[in-house]
Amino acid sequence: KGVAMIEAMLPQANAVRRESVPASHLRLGLQCGGSDGYSGITANPALGAAVDLLVRHGGTAILSETPEIYGAEHLLTRRAVSREVGEKLIARIKWWEDYTTRNQGEMNNNPSPGNKAGGLTTILEKSLGAVAKGGTTNLVEVYEYAEAVNAKGFVYMDTPGYDPVSATGQVAGGANMICFTTGRGSAYGCAPSPSLKLATNTTLWNRQEEDIDINCGEIVDGSSTVESMGERFFRLILETASGAKTKSELHGYGQNEFVPWYLGAVM
């Protein structure tokens, strides 16, 4: 039945033609995976700078991964456009505290071994860096998992921290591009929406340049700044939206990254 439904959509899909539209049509899903000690000072704030530019042009950016903003949620609630929006985010945090307790876990049981090997020691360090992906503009709305995102500006979607599950929710909600920062070298591709990857350090870039789209390690190397890297990445976002292929698209992978949030404990 599902195949038949897709086949029925094909004539309409085939009739679509590329046309020029403003940047306000963009909805970015913001992700970080395999974070390291550089994430919070290079790739994440550079992505945040690009997000600020996108919001200024009327676009939308979706921050997610609730277990990985834990302890830094106050940095988001203080940016909420209303008390109601801030309370929505706090309600999701409390839901996660209950969810992890019911599944014999805890929100503080993070970061991962890979994060620790990369220099992160606590969830608070990881969360402070993760929040930087969202830039500095107002938080205008909070959504539940895979809920349709219809607000413009910087928004939050409640998802697990597991990247494929989180990004699947963002894409289901309307994200037409994924921006994925990594310090450990997560090889992520997203077939439904182009996925741009940002390296946090030059060592990783030199090792995985064929798979990563931009090197934010230049910031800590001293050859670039957060602001200039953000501007460069914003231009790359526009180029990708205009048809330029991401590294993962050139390699032809991302077909296995559709992972809905299944029943059971998922962090």
Short mmCIF file of C-alpha atoms in Angstrom, two decimals:
data_model
loop_
_atom_site.label_atom_id
_atom_site.label_comp_id
_atom_site.label_asym_id
_atom_site.label_seq_id
_atom_site.Cartn_x
_atom_site.Cartn_y
_atom_site.Cartn_z
CA LYS A 1 0.00 0.00 0.00
CA GLY A 2 2.82 2.38 0.87
CA VAL A 3 4.50 1.81 -2.50
CA ALA A 4 1.21 2.50 -4.27
CA MET A 5 0.82 5.77 -2.38
CA ILE A 6 4.30 6.87 -3.43
CA GLU A 7 3.64 5.89 -7.04
CA ALA A 8 0.50 8.02 -7.01
CA MET A 9 2.59 11.01 -5.95
CA LEU A 10 5.19 10.62 -8.70
CA PRO A 11 3.38 12.59 -11.45
CA GLN A 12 3.11 15.59 -9.15
CA ALA A 13 6.73 15.23 -8.01
CA ASN A 14 7.94 14.93 -11.61
CA ALA A 15 6.16 18.16 -12.49
CA VAL A 16 8.21 20.16 -10.00
CA ARG A 17 10.81 22.46 -11.55
CA ARG A 18 13.62 24.31 -9.79
CA GLU A 19 12.93 28.01 -9.35
CA SER A 20 14.51 30.88 -7.45
CA VAL A 21 13.09 31.39 -3.96
CA PRO A 22 14.31 33.43 -0.98
CA ALA A 23 16.34 32.00 1.89
CA SER A 24 13.22 32.22 4.04
CA HIS A 25 12.17 28.87 2.52
CA LEU A 26 15.04 27.13 4.31
CA ARG A 27 14.46 25.07 7.44
CA LEU A 28 17.72 23.81 8.91
CA GLY A 29 17.90 20.84 11.26
CA LEU A 30 20.83 21.42 13.62
CA GLN A 31 22.77 18.35 14.75
CA CYS A 32 26.01 17.49 16.53
CA GLY A 33 27.45 14.00 16.74
CA GLY A 34 30.75 12.72 18.01
CA SER A 35 31.33 16.01 19.82
CA ASP A 36 34.75 16.83 21.25
CA GLY A 37 36.42 19.52 23.30
CA TYR A 38 36.52 21.85 20.30
CA SER A 39 32.82 21.59 19.41
CA GLY A 40 31.74 24.38 21.74
CA ILE A 41 34.36 26.85 20.53
CA THR A 42 34.57 26.18 16.78
CA ALA A 43 31.92 24.36 14.73
CA ASN A 44 28.92 24.86 17.02
CA PRO A 45 29.25 28.64 17.45
CA ALA A 46 30.14 28.99 13.75
CA LEU A 47 26.94 27.15 12.89
CA GLY A 48 25.16 29.44 15.35
CA ALA A 49 26.52 32.47 13.52
CA ALA A 50 25.18 31.05 10.25
CA VAL A 51 21.82 30.42 11.94
CA ASP A 52 21.65 34.07 12.99
CA LEU A 53 22.19 35.08 9.36
CA LEU A 54 19.50 32.68 8.18
CA VAL A 55 17.01 33.96 10.75
CA ARG A 56 17.82 37.51 9.66
CA HIS A 57 16.82 36.45 6.13
CA GLY A 58 13.53 34.99 7.33
CA GLY A 59 14.53 31.32 7.51
CA THR A 60 14.08 28.71 10.23
CA ALA A 61 16.57 26.73 12.31
CA ILE A 62 15.56 23.74 14.45
CA LEU A 63 17.65 22.87 17.50
CA SER A 64 17.00 19.43 19.02
CA GLU A 65 18.57 16.56 21.02
CA THR A 66 17.01 17.26 24.42
CA PRO A 67 19.33 14.97 26.45
CA GLU A 68 22.24 16.98 25.05
CA ILE A 69 21.01 20.42 26.07
CA TYR A 70 20.32 19.19 29.61
CA GLY A 71 21.78 21.61 32.13
CA ALA A 72 21.94 24.44 29.61
CA GLU A 73 18.21 24.86 29.03
CA HIS A 74 18.26 28.17 30.91
CA LEU A 75 20.27 29.62 28.03
CA LEU A 76 17.30 28.87 25.78
CA THR A 77 14.42 29.78 28.09
CA ARG A 78 15.89 33.24 28.67
CA ARG A 79 15.66 33.74 24.89
CA ALA A 80 12.04 32.60 24.66
CA VAL A 81 9.65 35.13 23.13
CA SER A 82 7.09 34.39 25.84
CA ARG A 83 6.70 32.62 29.16
CA GLU A 84 4.55 30.03 27.41
CA VAL A 85 7.34 29.09 25.00
CA GLY A 86 9.86 28.83 27.82
CA GLU A 87 7.53 26.64 29.85
CA LYS A 88 7.04 24.33 26.87
CA LEU A 89 10.77 23.63 26.85
CA ILE A 90 10.89 23.05 30.60
CA ALA A 91 7.95 20.65 30.27
CA ARG A 92 9.94 18.59 27.76
CA ILE A 93 12.95 18.54 30.11
CA LYS A 94 10.75 17.25 32.94
CA TRP A 95 9.27 14.64 30.60
CA TRP A 96 12.77 13.39 29.83
CA GLU A 97 13.67 13.20 33.51
CA ASP A 98 10.62 11.00 34.06
CA TYR A 99 11.27 8.98 30.87
CA THR A 100 14.84 8.14 31.85
CA THR A 101 13.79 7.25 35.40
CA ARG A 102 11.13 4.86 34.09
CA ASN A 103 13.76 3.20 31.91
CA GLN A 104 16.31 2.87 34.74
CA GLY A 105 18.50 5.64 33.36
CA GLU A 106 19.37 9.21 34.19
CA MET A 107 19.86 12.41 32.26
CA ASN A 108 23.31 12.90 33.76
CA ASN A 109 24.55 9.62 32.25
CA ASN A 110 26.21 11.40 29.37
CA PRO A 111 28.54 12.18 27.54
CA SER A 112 29.44 9.07 25.57
CA PRO A 113 32.83 7.33 25.68
CA GLY A 114 33.68 8.96 22.34
CA ASN A 115 32.85 12.39 23.73
CA LYS A 116 35.10 11.74 26.71
CA ALA A 117 37.91 10.57 24.45
CA GLY A 118 37.48 13.85 22.59
CA GLY A 119 37.91 15.91 25.74
CA LEU A 120 34.39 16.35 27.15
CA THR A 121 34.00 15.33 30.78
CA THR A 122 30.39 16.13 31.75
CA ILE A 123 26.97 16.57 30.17
CA LEU A 124 27.12 20.24 31.17
CA GLU A 125 30.20 20.82 29.00
CA LYS A 126 28.53 19.00 26.14
CA SER A 127 25.24 20.87 26.56
CA LEU A 128 26.85 24.30 26.70
CA GLY A 129 28.53 23.57 23.39
CA ALA A 130 25.42 22.05 21.84
CA VAL A 131 23.27 25.09 22.61
CA ALA A 132 25.76 27.28 20.72
CA LYS A 133 24.47 25.79 17.45
CA GLY A 134 21.29 27.82 17.94
CA GLY A 135 22.91 31.22 17.61
CA THR A 136 21.66 34.21 19.57
CA THR A 137 18.17 35.08 18.30
CA ASN A 138 14.88 34.63 20.14
CA LEU A 139 13.41 31.17 20.70
CA VAL A 140 10.04 31.52 19.00
CA GLU A 141 8.47 28.06 19.43
CA VAL A 142 8.93 24.57 20.90
CA TYR A 143 7.72 21.47 19.04
CA GLU A 144 7.29 17.83 19.94
CA TYR A 145 8.98 15.08 17.95
CA ALA A 146 8.25 15.20 14.19
CA GLU A 147 5.61 17.90 14.68
CA ALA A 148 5.18 20.16 11.64
CA VAL A 149 7.35 23.26 12.03
CA ASN A 150 5.45 26.30 10.80
CA ALA A 151 7.14 29.13 12.70
CA LYS A 152 9.89 31.26 11.22
CA GLY A 153 13.08 31.91 13.15
CA PHE A 154 14.89 29.86 15.79
CA VAL A 155 12.79 26.99 17.17
CA TYR A 156 13.27 23.88 19.28
CA MET A 157 12.08 20.33 18.59
CA ASP A 158 12.12 17.72 21.34
CA THR A 159 14.05 14.65 20.15
CA PRO A 160 16.43 12.04 21.55
CA GLY A 161 20.13 12.73 21.34
CA TYR A 162 20.71 9.79 18.99
CA ASP A 163 21.49 11.60 15.75
CA PRO A 164 19.61 9.51 13.15
CA VAL A 165 16.45 9.47 15.30
CA SER A 166 16.74 13.19 16.00
CA ALA A 167 17.35 14.18 12.38
CA THR A 168 14.50 11.94 11.21
CA GLY A 169 12.14 13.89 13.47
CA GLN A 170 13.46 17.19 12.14
CA VAL A 171 13.04 16.12 8.52
CA ALA A 172 9.54 14.80 9.25
CA GLY A 173 8.76 18.20 10.75
CA GLY A 174 9.88 20.00 7.60
CA ALA A 175 13.67 20.42 7.75
CA ASN A 176 14.94 20.62 4.18
CA MET A 177 18.62 20.63 5.14
CA ILE A 178 20.66 19.12 8.00
CA CYS A 179 23.75 20.85 9.41
CA PHE A 180 25.84 18.38 11.39
CA THR A 181 28.89 19.29 13.47
CA THR A 182 31.36 16.59 14.47
CA GLY A 183 34.66 16.41 16.28
CA ARG A 184 35.12 12.66 16.26
CA GLY A 185 34.21 12.06 12.63
CA SER A 186 30.57 10.95 12.52
CA ALA A 187 29.83 9.83 8.97
CA TYR A 188 26.25 10.96 8.55
CA GLY A 189 24.22 11.37 5.39
CA CYS A 190 20.55 12.18 5.01
CA ALA A 191 18.85 11.11 1.80
CA PRO A 192 15.59 13.09 2.23
CA SER A 193 17.43 16.37 2.95
CA PRO A 194 21.02 17.36 2.11
CA SER A 195 23.38 17.02 5.07
CA LEU A 196 26.30 19.42 5.49
CA LYS A 197 28.98 18.36 7.95
CA LEU A 198 31.27 20.72 9.87
CA ALA A 199 34.58 19.53 11.35
CA THR A 200 35.49 21.00 14.72
CA ASN A 201 39.24 20.55 14.28
CA THR A 202 41.79 20.48 11.49
CA THR A 203 43.15 17.04 12.41
CA LEU A 204 39.73 15.55 11.69
CA TRP A 205 39.42 17.61 8.49
CA ASN A 206 42.76 16.32 7.21
CA ARG A 207 41.70 12.77 7.96
CA GLN A 208 38.14 12.96 6.57
CA GLU A 209 38.11 15.82 4.09
CA GLU A 210 36.41 13.60 1.52
CA ASP A 211 33.43 13.22 3.85
CA ILE A 212 33.17 16.63 5.57
CA ASP A 213 32.05 19.87 3.95
CA ILE A 214 33.85 22.60 5.90
CA ASN A 215 36.72 22.86 8.39
CA CYS A 216 35.85 24.98 11.43
CA GLY A 217 39.18 24.00 12.98
CA GLU A 218 40.55 27.10 11.29
CA ILE A 219 39.02 29.06 14.16
CA VAL A 220 41.21 27.47 16.82
CA ASP A 221 44.15 27.42 14.39
CA GLY A 222 43.88 31.21 14.27
CA SER A 223 43.27 31.56 10.54
CA SER A 224 39.56 32.35 10.85
CA THR A 225 36.98 33.64 13.33
CA VAL A 226 33.58 32.39 14.42
CA GLU A 227 31.90 35.23 12.56
CA SER A 228 33.76 34.78 9.27
CA MET A 229 33.34 31.01 9.41
CA GLY A 230 29.64 31.51 10.02
CA GLU A 231 29.41 33.73 6.95
CA ARG A 232 31.28 31.15 4.86
CA PHE A 233 29.01 28.39 6.05
CA PHE A 234 25.90 30.45 5.38
CA ARG A 235 27.07 30.87 1.78
CA LEU A 236 27.64 27.10 1.60
CA ILE A 237 24.09 26.55 2.85
CA LEU A 238 22.75 28.76 0.06
CA GLU A 239 24.92 27.01 -2.54
CA THR A 240 23.69 23.62 -1.36
CA ALA A 241 20.08 24.76 -1.41
CA SER A 242 20.72 25.94 -4.97
CA GLY A 243 21.81 22.48 -6.09
CA ALA A 244 25.45 22.01 -5.10
CA LYS A 245 26.06 18.46 -3.84
CA THR A 246 27.15 17.74 -0.27
CA LYS A 247 29.99 15.30 0.36
CA SER A 248 27.55 12.62 1.51
CA GLU A 249 25.49 13.10 -1.66
CA LEU A 250 28.60 12.76 -3.81
CA HIS A 251 29.34 9.47 -2.04
CA GLY A 252 25.74 8.38 -2.44
CA TYR A 253 25.06 7.47 1.16
CA GLY A 254 22.33 8.39 3.62
CA GLN A 255 19.72 5.84 2.56
CA ASN A 256 19.87 4.10 5.94
CA GLU A 257 19.54 7.17 8.14
CA PHE A 258 15.73 7.19 8.36
CA VAL A 259 15.30 6.04 11.97
CA PRO A 260 12.01 6.99 13.67
CA TRP A 261 11.81 7.16 17.45
CA TYR A 262 10.85 3.61 18.41
CA LEU A 263 9.29 2.42 21.67
CA GLY A 264 11.71 1.81 24.51
CA ALA A 265 14.66 3.66 25.96
CA VAL A 266 16.30 5.91 23.37
CA MET A 267 18.66 8.64 24.50
#
